[in-house]
Coordinates of C-alpha atoms in Angstrom, one line a residue:
M23 CA -5.3 18.4 16.4
R24 CA -3.6 15.8 14.3
L25 CA -5.9 13.7 12.1
L26 CA -5.1 10.6 10.1
H27 CA -7.3 10.4 7.0
T28 CA -7.7 7.0 5.3
S29 CA -10.5 5.3 3.3
D30 CA -11.4 2.5 0.9
W31 CA -9.8 -0.4 2.7
H32 CA -12.1 -2.9 0.8
L33 CA -11.4 -5.6 3.3
G34 CA -11.9 -9.0 1.7
R35 CA -11.1 -7.9 -1.8
S36 CA -8.8 -9.9 -4.0
F37 CA -6.6 -8.8 -6.9
H38 CA -7.3 -10.9 -10.0
R39 CA -8.0 -13.9 -7.7
V40 CA -5.0 -13.3 -5.5
S41 CA -6.0 -12.8 -1.9
L42 CA -5.0 -9.5 -0.5
L43 CA -5.8 -10.4 3.1
D44 CA -2.1 -10.5 4.2
A45 CA -1.4 -7.2 2.5
Q46 CA -4.5 -5.6 4.1
R47 CA -3.3 -6.9 7.5
A48 CA 0.1 -5.3 6.9
F49 CA -1.5 -2.0 6.0
L50 CA -3.6 -2.0 9.1
D51 CA -0.6 -2.8 11.3
H52 CA 1.2 0.1 9.5
L53 CA -1.8 2.4 10.2
V54 CA -1.6 1.6 14.0
T55 CA 2.2 2.2 13.9
V56 CA 1.7 5.6 12.3
V57 CA -0.9 6.5 14.9
R58 CA 1.5 5.8 17.7
E59 CA 4.7 7.2 16.1
E60 CA 3.1 10.4 14.7
D61 CA 1.1 11.2 17.9
V62 CA -2.2 11.1 16.0
D63 CA -5.2 12.5 17.8
A64 CA -8.0 11.0 15.7
V65 CA -8.4 8.6 12.8
L66 CA -10.9 9.3 10.0
V67 CA -12.1 6.4 7.8
A68 CA -14.1 7.7 4.8
G69 CA -16.0 4.6 3.8
D70 CA -15.7 1.3 1.9
V71 CA -14.4 -0.5 4.9
Y72 CA -15.4 -3.8 3.3
D73 CA -15.5 -4.8 -0.3
R74 CA -19.0 -6.1 -0.3
A75 CA -22.2 -6.0 1.7
V76 CA -21.7 -9.4 3.2
P77 CA -17.9 -9.8 3.7
P78 CA -16.1 -13.1 4.3
L79 CA -15.4 -14.0 7.9
S80 CA -11.7 -13.4 7.4
A81 CA -12.4 -9.8 6.5
V82 CA -14.7 -9.3 9.6
E83 CA -12.0 -10.8 11.8
L84 CA -9.4 -8.4 10.4
Y85 CA -11.8 -5.4 10.9
D86 CA -12.4 -6.6 14.5
S87 CA -8.7 -6.7 15.2
V88 CA -8.0 -3.2 13.9
L89 CA -10.9 -1.8 16.0
H90 CA -9.4 -3.3 19.1
A91 CA -5.9 -2.0 18.2
L92 CA -7.3 1.6 17.6
A93 CA -9.3 1.5 20.8
D94 CA -6.1 0.4 22.6
C95 CA -4.4 3.5 21.3
D96 CA -6.8 5.5 23.4
L97 CA -7.9 7.9 20.6
P98 CA -11.2 8.4 18.7
T99 CA -11.9 6.9 15.3
V100 CA -14.7 8.2 13.1
M101 CA -15.8 5.9 10.4
I102 CA -18.6 6.1 7.7
S103 CA -20.0 3.4 5.4
G104 CA -19.3 3.5 1.7
N105 CA -21.2 2.3 -1.4
H106 CA -19.6 -1.2 -1.0
D107 CA -20.6 -1.5 2.6
S108 CA -23.9 -2.6 4.1
A109 CA -24.6 0.5 6.2
R110 CA -26.9 -1.5 8.5
R111 CA -24.4 -4.3 9.1
L112 CA -21.4 -2.0 9.6
G113 CA -23.5 0.1 12.0
V114 CA -24.4 -2.8 14.3
G115 CA -23.2 -2.0 17.8
A116 CA -22.5 1.7 17.0
G117 CA -23.7 2.9 20.4
L118 CA -21.5 0.4 22.3
L119 CA -18.5 1.0 20.1
G120 CA -18.9 4.8 20.6
R121 CA -18.1 4.2 24.3
S122 CA -14.7 2.9 23.2
G123 CA -14.1 5.9 21.0
I124 CA -15.1 4.2 17.7
H125 CA -17.7 6.5 16.2
L126 CA -19.6 4.8 13.4
R127 CA -21.7 7.0 11.2
T128 CA -23.8 4.8 8.9
D129 CA -27.3 6.4 9.1
P130 CA -28.0 9.3 6.8
A131 CA -30.6 10.7 9.2
T132 CA -27.9 11.3 11.8
C133 CA -25.3 13.0 9.6
D134 CA -25.8 16.2 11.5
R135 CA -24.8 14.6 14.9
P136 CA -21.1 15.0 15.2
A137 CA -18.5 13.2 17.2
V138 CA -17.3 16.2 19.3
L139 CA -13.5 16.0 19.9
H140 CA -11.4 18.3 22.1
D141 CA -7.9 19.6 22.2
A142 CA -6.2 22.5 23.9
H143 CA -7.9 25.0 21.6
G144 CA -11.5 23.9 22.0
E145 CA -13.9 21.7 20.2
V146 CA -13.7 19.9 16.8
A147 CA -17.0 18.7 15.5
V148 CA -16.5 15.7 13.2
Y149 CA -19.5 14.9 11.0
G150 CA -19.9 11.7 9.0
I151 CA -22.0 11.5 5.8
P152 CA -22.2 7.8 4.8
Y153 CA -22.7 7.0 1.1
L154 CA -26.0 8.3 0.0
E155 CA -28.1 6.3 -2.5
P156 CA -30.3 9.2 -3.8
A157 CA -33.5 7.2 -4.4
L158 CA -33.4 5.8 -0.9
V159 CA -32.5 8.9 1.1
R160 CA -34.2 11.7 -0.7
E161 CA -37.2 11.8 1.7
T162 CA -35.1 11.2 4.8
L163 CA -33.0 14.3 4.0
G164 CA -35.7 16.4 2.4
A165 CA -33.9 16.8 -0.8
D166 CA -35.5 18.4 -3.9
R167 CA -34.5 15.6 -6.3
A168 CA -33.2 12.1 -6.2
D169 CA -29.7 12.8 -7.5
H170 CA -26.2 13.0 -5.9
P171 CA -25.8 16.8 -5.8
S172 CA -29.3 17.2 -4.2
V173 CA -29.0 14.7 -1.4
L174 CA -25.4 15.5 -0.5
G175 CA -26.4 19.2 -0.6
A176 CA -29.3 18.5 1.8
A177 CA -26.9 16.6 4.1
T178 CA -24.3 19.4 4.2
D179 CA -27.1 22.0 4.8
R180 CA -28.1 20.0 7.9
I181 CA -24.5 20.0 9.1
R182 CA -24.2 23.7 8.6
A183 CA -27.4 24.3 10.6
D184 CA -26.0 22.2 13.5
L185 CA -22.6 23.8 13.3
A186 CA -24.3 27.2 13.7
T187 CA -25.5 26.2 17.1
R188 CA -22.1 25.3 18.4
P189 CA -19.8 27.6 20.4
P190 CA -17.9 30.2 18.3
G191 CA -14.6 28.9 17.1
T192 CA -15.7 25.3 16.9
R193 CA -13.7 23.7 14.1
S194 CA -15.5 21.4 11.6
V195 CA -14.4 18.2 9.9
V196 CA -16.7 16.3 7.4
L197 CA -16.3 12.8 6.2
A198 CA -18.1 11.9 2.9
H199 CA -18.1 9.1 0.4
A200 CA -18.7 10.6 -3.0
F201 CA -17.3 11.4 -6.5
V202 CA -16.4 15.1 -6.4
T203 CA -16.1 17.0 -9.7
G204 CA -12.6 17.5 -10.9
A205 CA -11.2 14.4 -9.2
A206 CA -9.7 11.5 -11.2
P207 CA -11.3 8.1 -11.0
S208 CA -9.7 4.7 -11.7
D209 CA -11.0 1.4 -13.0
S210 CA -11.6 -0.2 -9.6
E211 CA -14.4 2.0 -8.3
R212 CA -18.0 0.9 -8.7
D213 CA -20.1 3.3 -10.8
I214 CA -22.5 5.4 -8.7
S215 CA -24.0 7.5 -11.5
V216 CA -27.7 8.4 -11.1
G217 CA -29.6 9.9 -14.0
G218 CA -26.3 9.9 -15.9
V219 CA -24.6 12.0 -13.1
A220 CA -22.1 10.6 -10.7
S221 CA -20.2 13.6 -9.4
V222 CA -21.0 16.5 -7.0
P223 CA -19.4 19.9 -6.9
A224 CA -16.7 20.6 -4.4
A225 CA -18.6 23.8 -3.4
L226 CA -20.9 21.6 -1.4
F227 CA -18.1 21.4 1.2
A228 CA -17.4 25.1 1.3
G229 CA -17.0 26.5 4.8
F230 CA -15.8 23.3 6.5
D231 CA -12.3 23.3 7.9
Y232 CA -11.5 19.9 6.4
T233 CA -13.3 17.4 4.2
A234 CA -12.1 13.8 4.3
L235 CA -13.3 12.1 1.1
G236 CA -13.6 8.4 0.2
H237 CA -14.7 6.5 -2.9
L238 CA -12.0 7.3 -5.5
H239 CA -8.9 5.2 -5.2
G240 CA -6.2 7.8 -6.1
C241 CA -4.9 10.0 -3.4
Q242 CA -5.6 13.6 -4.6
T243 CA -6.3 17.1 -3.5
V244 CA -9.5 18.6 -4.8
A245 CA -9.0 21.8 -2.9
D246 CA -6.7 22.6 0.0
R247 CA -9.4 21.6 2.5
V248 CA -11.0 18.8 0.4
R249 CA -8.9 15.7 -0.2
Y250 CA -9.1 12.0 -1.1
S251 CA -6.8 9.7 0.7
G252 CA -7.3 7.0 -1.9
S253 CA -7.2 3.3 -1.3
P254 CA -4.2 1.9 0.7
L255 CA -3.6 -0.8 -1.9
A256 CA -4.0 -1.0 -5.6
Y257 CA -7.1 -2.8 -6.7
S258 CA -6.8 -2.6 -10.5
F259 CA -4.0 -2.3 -13.0
S260 CA -5.2 1.3 -13.8
E261 CA -3.6 2.2 -10.5
E262 CA -0.1 1.2 -11.7
H263 CA 1.3 4.7 -11.1
H264 CA -0.6 5.5 -8.0
R265 CA 1.4 6.4 -4.9
K266 CA -0.6 4.8 -2.1
S267 CA -0.8 6.7 1.1
M268 CA -2.8 8.4 3.9
W269 CA -3.1 12.0 4.8
L270 CA -1.7 13.3 8.0
V271 CA -3.6 16.5 8.7
D272 CA -2.8 19.1 11.3
L273 CA -5.8 21.2 12.1
A274 CA -4.7 24.5 13.8
A275 CA -6.5 26.5 16.4
D276 CA -7.8 28.9 13.7
G277 CA -8.9 26.0 11.4
T278 CA -6.0 26.3 9.0
V279 CA -4.9 22.9 7.5
D280 CA -1.4 21.5 6.9
A281 CA -1.4 18.1 5.3
R282 CA 1.3 15.6 4.3
R283 CA 1.2 12.1 2.8
V284 CA 2.3 9.0 4.7
D285 CA 3.1 6.1 2.3
T286 CA 1.5 2.7 2.8
P287 CA 3.2 -0.7 2.3
V288 CA 3.3 -2.0 -1.3
P289 CA 2.9 -5.8 -1.4
R290 CA 4.1 -6.0 -5.0
P291 CA 4.5 -3.4 -7.7
L292 CA 2.2 -3.4 -10.8
A293 CA 3.3 -3.5 -14.4
R294 CA 1.2 -3.1 -17.6
L295 CA 3.2 -4.5 -20.6
R296 CA 2.1 -4.4 -24.2
G297 CA 3.7 -5.8 -27.3
R298 CA 4.3 -9.0 -29.3
L299 CA 5.0 -12.1 -27.3
D300 CA 8.6 -12.5 -28.5
D301 CA 9.4 -9.0 -27.6
L302 CA 7.9 -9.3 -24.1
L303 CA 10.0 -12.4 -23.5
A304 CA 13.3 -11.0 -24.8
D305 CA 13.3 -7.3 -24.2
P306 CA 15.8 -6.5 -21.3
A307 CA 13.8 -3.4 -20.5
H308 CA 11.2 -5.7 -18.8
D309 CA 13.7 -7.2 -16.4
A310 CA 12.6 -4.8 -13.7
H311 CA 9.1 -6.4 -13.8
T312 CA 9.9 -10.0 -13.1
G313 CA 8.8 -9.5 -9.5
S314 CA 5.7 -7.5 -10.3
W315 CA 2.1 -8.3 -10.7
V316 CA 1.8 -8.1 -14.5
E317 CA -0.9 -7.4 -16.9
A318 CA 0.2 -8.2 -20.5
V319 CA -1.6 -7.3 -23.7
L320 CA -0.3 -9.1 -26.7
T321 CA -0.4 -7.4 -30.1
D322 CA 0.6 -10.4 -32.3
P323 CA -1.6 -10.5 -35.4
V324 CA -2.2 -14.2 -34.7
R325 CA -2.8 -15.5 -31.2
P326 CA 0.3 -17.3 -30.1
Y327 CA 0.2 -20.9 -28.7
E328 CA 0.0 -21.1 -24.9
P329 CA 1.2 -17.5 -24.3
M330 CA 0.4 -17.5 -20.6
A331 CA 2.7 -20.4 -19.9
A332 CA 5.5 -18.7 -21.8
L333 CA 5.0 -15.4 -20.1
A334 CA 4.8 -17.0 -16.6
R335 CA 8.3 -18.4 -17.0
R336 CA 9.7 -14.8 -17.2
F337 CA 7.0 -13.1 -15.1
P338 CA 5.9 -15.6 -12.4
H339 CA 3.4 -13.2 -11.0
I340 CA 1.5 -12.5 -14.2
L341 CA -2.2 -12.2 -13.5
S342 CA -3.9 -10.9 -16.6
L343 CA -3.5 -11.5 -20.3
G344 CA -5.3 -9.7 -23.1
F345 CA -5.2 -9.7 -26.9
E346 CA -5.3 -6.6 -29.1
P347 CA -3.8 -7.6 -32.5
D348 CA -2.0 -5.0 -34.5
E349 CA -4.6 -3.6 -36.8
R350 CA -4.2 -5.0 -40.3
P351 CA -5.0 -2.9 -43.4
G352 CA -8.8 -2.7 -43.9
D353 CA -9.5 -4.3 -40.4
G354 CA -11.1 -1.7 -38.2
A355 CA -12.9 -4.2 -35.9
A356 CA -12.3 -3.7 -32.2
S357 CA -12.6 -6.2 -29.5
Y358 CA -15.8 -6.4 -27.5
A359 CA -13.8 -5.3 -24.4
G360 CA -12.3 -2.4 -26.3
R361 CA -15.7 -1.2 -27.5
L362 CA -17.0 -1.2 -23.9
A363 CA -13.9 0.5 -22.4
G364 CA -14.7 3.7 -20.6
R365 CA -18.5 3.4 -21.2
D366 CA -21.1 3.3 -18.4
D367 CA -24.2 1.1 -18.3
R368 CA -26.4 3.8 -19.8
Q369 CA -24.1 4.3 -22.8
I370 CA -23.8 0.6 -23.4
A371 CA -27.6 0.2 -23.3
E372 CA -28.0 3.1 -25.8
D373 CA -25.3 1.5 -28.0
F374 CA -27.3 -1.7 -28.0
V375 CA -30.5 0.1 -29.2
R376 CA -28.5 1.8 -31.9
H377 CA -27.0 -1.5 -33.0
V378 CA -30.3 -3.3 -33.2
R379 CA -32.4 -0.5 -34.6
G380 CA -29.9 1.4 -36.6
S381 CA -30.8 4.7 -35.0
D382 CA -30.2 6.5 -31.6
P383 CA -32.8 6.2 -28.9
D384 CA -34.9 9.4 -28.7
P385 CA -34.8 11.5 -25.5
H386 CA -37.9 9.7 -24.0
E387 CA -36.3 6.3 -24.6
S388 CA -33.0 7.5 -23.1
R389 CA -34.8 8.7 -20.0
L390 CA -36.6 5.3 -19.7
L391 CA -33.3 3.5 -19.9
R392 CA -31.7 5.8 -17.4
D393 CA -34.6 5.4 -14.9
A394 CA -34.6 1.6 -15.3
L395 CA -30.8 1.4 -14.5
D396 CA -31.2 3.7 -11.6
A397 CA -34.1 1.7 -10.2
V398 CA -32.2 -1.6 -10.5
R399 CA -29.2 -0.2 -8.6
A400 CA -31.4 1.3 -5.9
A401 CA -33.2 -2.0 -5.5
A402 CA -29.9 -3.8 -5.3
T403 CA -28.7 -1.4 -2.6
A404 CA -31.9 -1.8 -0.6
A405 CA -31.6 -5.6 -0.8
E406 CA -28.0 -5.4 0.5
R407 CA -29.3 -3.5 3.5
D408 CA -31.8 -6.1 4.4

């Protein structure tokens, strides 16, 4: 069985205020072309179909058009909700869509009910684990604790229990939307840490023939049978060197996997440039980036006059401008953005306590901060579902 694994479409998202709707439409047209030309048997979409819980109408129309196109291809599609999606909204009409071969899996309670596909060698059970917000699904799944490893472990245990009831030789495919330990994140993913922990061990997926992951935007192989497709488009300048693609996965009769990457269209390359304004404007090494989306960081010790206008004359598609002056002797001050770079909400809150009080929060205070941040995110997620 030949599977096409994709994820993190983020329909409706823009790139530094530039609409990506046309680029997303081109990607989805490309996906349908690959389905037809590569004789794909099933499409797997591992979450974050939309960029937000209530997407703009243009994104909904684009989603509707690709569902019709996939249904016209006369092959099954299995799709889960991600942390950016509203699971309840995405799951509307799931029963009816299932009759057309579009299998939506957005309810954590039904993660052990697979879409059962068939080929010449027998059955392939495809299970979908939507994004699991630990505080909201712990009781539903019977998990010991409200954290990512516990709830995802409870979900995969349910799947194994169902798989054990299936005919011998049934192959298994699992879709999940999670941050798996050992994978590389980028700047464009929303933080999902709970209790200071965002990742889950890859061992949770042991025993499944193939695990199609979503959430991280870089295409990567965690293990031979556990892979991220990554996002089809770049959604931050941290993805400058990403090769955007999908996985074309051949699942053999004995469950062995052979996977190869299929590149997706690039609307415009990305370039991150750094240096003094005069150098960026004159250096011929930057000629290759005149057609790119550009992020420029100026290191001039004094902020130049109207630098964006000057840069736009050479780089008409410049989207982002930052200032990080060359450090002067005795000047160790960092920019506010620089101080926050790479730090999560909990660390920023603890830094604030340290700054105001002059000492680190004690373990009890750190736990209170962590619990408060977790509660706020869980409440926001619950509100998005309403």
